[in-house]
Structure formats: C-alpha cells, structure tokens
mmCIF file of C-alpha atoms in Angstrom:
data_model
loop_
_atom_site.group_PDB
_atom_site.id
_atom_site.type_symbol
_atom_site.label_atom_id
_atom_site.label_comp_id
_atom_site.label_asym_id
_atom_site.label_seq_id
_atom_site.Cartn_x
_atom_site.Cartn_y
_atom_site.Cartn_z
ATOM 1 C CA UNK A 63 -94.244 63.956 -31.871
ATOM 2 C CA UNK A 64 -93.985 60.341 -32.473
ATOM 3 C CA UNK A 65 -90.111 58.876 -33.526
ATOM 4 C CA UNK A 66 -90.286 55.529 -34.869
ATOM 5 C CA UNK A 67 -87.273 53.626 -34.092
ATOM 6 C CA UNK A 68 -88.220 50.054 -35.541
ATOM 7 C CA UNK A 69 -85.482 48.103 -37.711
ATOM 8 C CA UNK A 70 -82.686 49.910 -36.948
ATOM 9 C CA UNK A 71 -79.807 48.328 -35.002
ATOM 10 C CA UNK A 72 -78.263 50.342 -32.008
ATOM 11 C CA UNK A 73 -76.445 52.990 -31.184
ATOM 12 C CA UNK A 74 -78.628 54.605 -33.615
ATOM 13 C CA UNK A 75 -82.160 54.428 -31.767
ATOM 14 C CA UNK A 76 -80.464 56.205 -29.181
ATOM 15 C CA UNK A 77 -78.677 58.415 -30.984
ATOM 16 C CA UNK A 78 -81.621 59.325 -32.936
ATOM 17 C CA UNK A 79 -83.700 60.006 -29.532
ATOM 18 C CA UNK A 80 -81.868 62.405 -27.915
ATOM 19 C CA UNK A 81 -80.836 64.331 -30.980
ATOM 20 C CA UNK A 82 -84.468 64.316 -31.650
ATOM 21 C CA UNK A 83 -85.037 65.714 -27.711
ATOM 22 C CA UNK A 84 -82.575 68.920 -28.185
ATOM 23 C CA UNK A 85 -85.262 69.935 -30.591
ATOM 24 C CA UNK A 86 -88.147 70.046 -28.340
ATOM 25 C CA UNK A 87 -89.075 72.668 -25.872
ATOM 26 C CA UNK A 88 -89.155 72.198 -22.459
ATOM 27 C CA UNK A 89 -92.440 70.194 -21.359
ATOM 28 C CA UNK A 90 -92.918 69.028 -24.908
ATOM 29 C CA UNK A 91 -93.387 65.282 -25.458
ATOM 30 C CA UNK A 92 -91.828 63.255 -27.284
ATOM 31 C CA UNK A 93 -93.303 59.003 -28.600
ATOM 32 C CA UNK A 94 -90.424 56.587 -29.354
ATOM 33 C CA UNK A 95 -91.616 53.091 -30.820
ATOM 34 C CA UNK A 96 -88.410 50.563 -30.524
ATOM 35 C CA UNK A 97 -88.278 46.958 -31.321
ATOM 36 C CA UNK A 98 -86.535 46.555 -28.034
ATOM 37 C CA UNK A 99 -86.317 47.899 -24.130
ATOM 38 C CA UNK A 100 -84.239 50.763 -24.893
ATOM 39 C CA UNK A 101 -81.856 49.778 -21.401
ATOM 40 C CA UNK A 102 -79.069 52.184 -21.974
ATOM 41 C CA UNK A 103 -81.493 54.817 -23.218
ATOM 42 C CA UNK A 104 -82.709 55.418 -19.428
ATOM 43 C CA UNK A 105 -79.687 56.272 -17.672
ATOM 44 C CA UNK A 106 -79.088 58.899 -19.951
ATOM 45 C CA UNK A 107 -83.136 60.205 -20.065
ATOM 46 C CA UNK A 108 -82.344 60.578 -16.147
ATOM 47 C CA UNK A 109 -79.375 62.233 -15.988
ATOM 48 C CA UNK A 110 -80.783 65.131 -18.313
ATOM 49 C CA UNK A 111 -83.399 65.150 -15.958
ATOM 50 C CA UNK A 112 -86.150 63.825 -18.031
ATOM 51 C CA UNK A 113 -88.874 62.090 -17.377
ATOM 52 C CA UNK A 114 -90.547 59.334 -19.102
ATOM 53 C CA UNK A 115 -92.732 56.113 -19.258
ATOM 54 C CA UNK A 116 -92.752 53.108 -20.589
ATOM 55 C CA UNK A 117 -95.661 50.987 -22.079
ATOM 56 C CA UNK A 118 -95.086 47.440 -23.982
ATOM 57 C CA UNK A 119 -97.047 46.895 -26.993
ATOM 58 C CA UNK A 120 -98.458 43.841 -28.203
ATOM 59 C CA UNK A 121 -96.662 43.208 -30.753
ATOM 60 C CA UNK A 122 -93.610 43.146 -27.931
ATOM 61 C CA UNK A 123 -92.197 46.252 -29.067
ATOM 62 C CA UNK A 124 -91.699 48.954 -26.536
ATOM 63 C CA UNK A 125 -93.883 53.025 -26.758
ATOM 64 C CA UNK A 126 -91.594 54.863 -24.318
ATOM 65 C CA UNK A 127 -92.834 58.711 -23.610
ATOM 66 C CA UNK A 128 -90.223 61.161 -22.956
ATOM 67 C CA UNK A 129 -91.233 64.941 -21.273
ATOM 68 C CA UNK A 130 -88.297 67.218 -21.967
ATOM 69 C CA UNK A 131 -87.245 68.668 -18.491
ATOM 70 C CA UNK A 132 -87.573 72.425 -18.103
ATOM 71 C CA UNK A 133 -83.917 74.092 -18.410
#
C-alpha cells in the first residue's frame, strides 16, 4: 500500500499515516512518499513498536516504509 503524502502541510501527513496504519494487519507494509523528513513521525512509529526505513528520493522527497508490529 503506497500513501502519498506530497503537498499537504503538517499535522496532516502524520495524521494521515497512522490512521492509515490502524488499518493494516500486523506484518503488512505500508509506502509513505512526503515532501519532507517526517521527524516527529518516528518517535511515534517507535513507540507503537513499528518498524520502518527510510530512503531519500531524488527528487529530495523522502519513501519511508512502515511494517505494522504484530499485536
């Protein structure tokens, strides 16, 4: 599942991410594309216990990967 976050202005990238992650089922991926490092995104990702990974693009937006933690 791919989310693409580009042009909007935060909170609601965020916002839009992890009410996007509820839906998913644990071990299921989810693609965000943002126009920036999504910095107060990660805290959050690791507290739920999520993992993810980050790539740059070249177009210096960010592809971050997020694998919903098993609950």
């Amino acid at each position: 599942m791919i989310l693409d976050n580009r042009g909007m202005q935060p909170p609601q990238p965020m916002m839009r991410t992890l009410a996007a992650i509820e839906e998913l089922e644990s071990g299921q991926q989810l693609t965000i594309i943002n126009d920036r490092r999504p910095m107060f995104l990660f805290p959050e990702l690791e507290e739920q216990g999520h993992a993810y990974e980050v790539e740059e693009q070249a177009d210096g937006s960010y592809a971050i990967t997020i694998t919903k933690h098993g609950v």
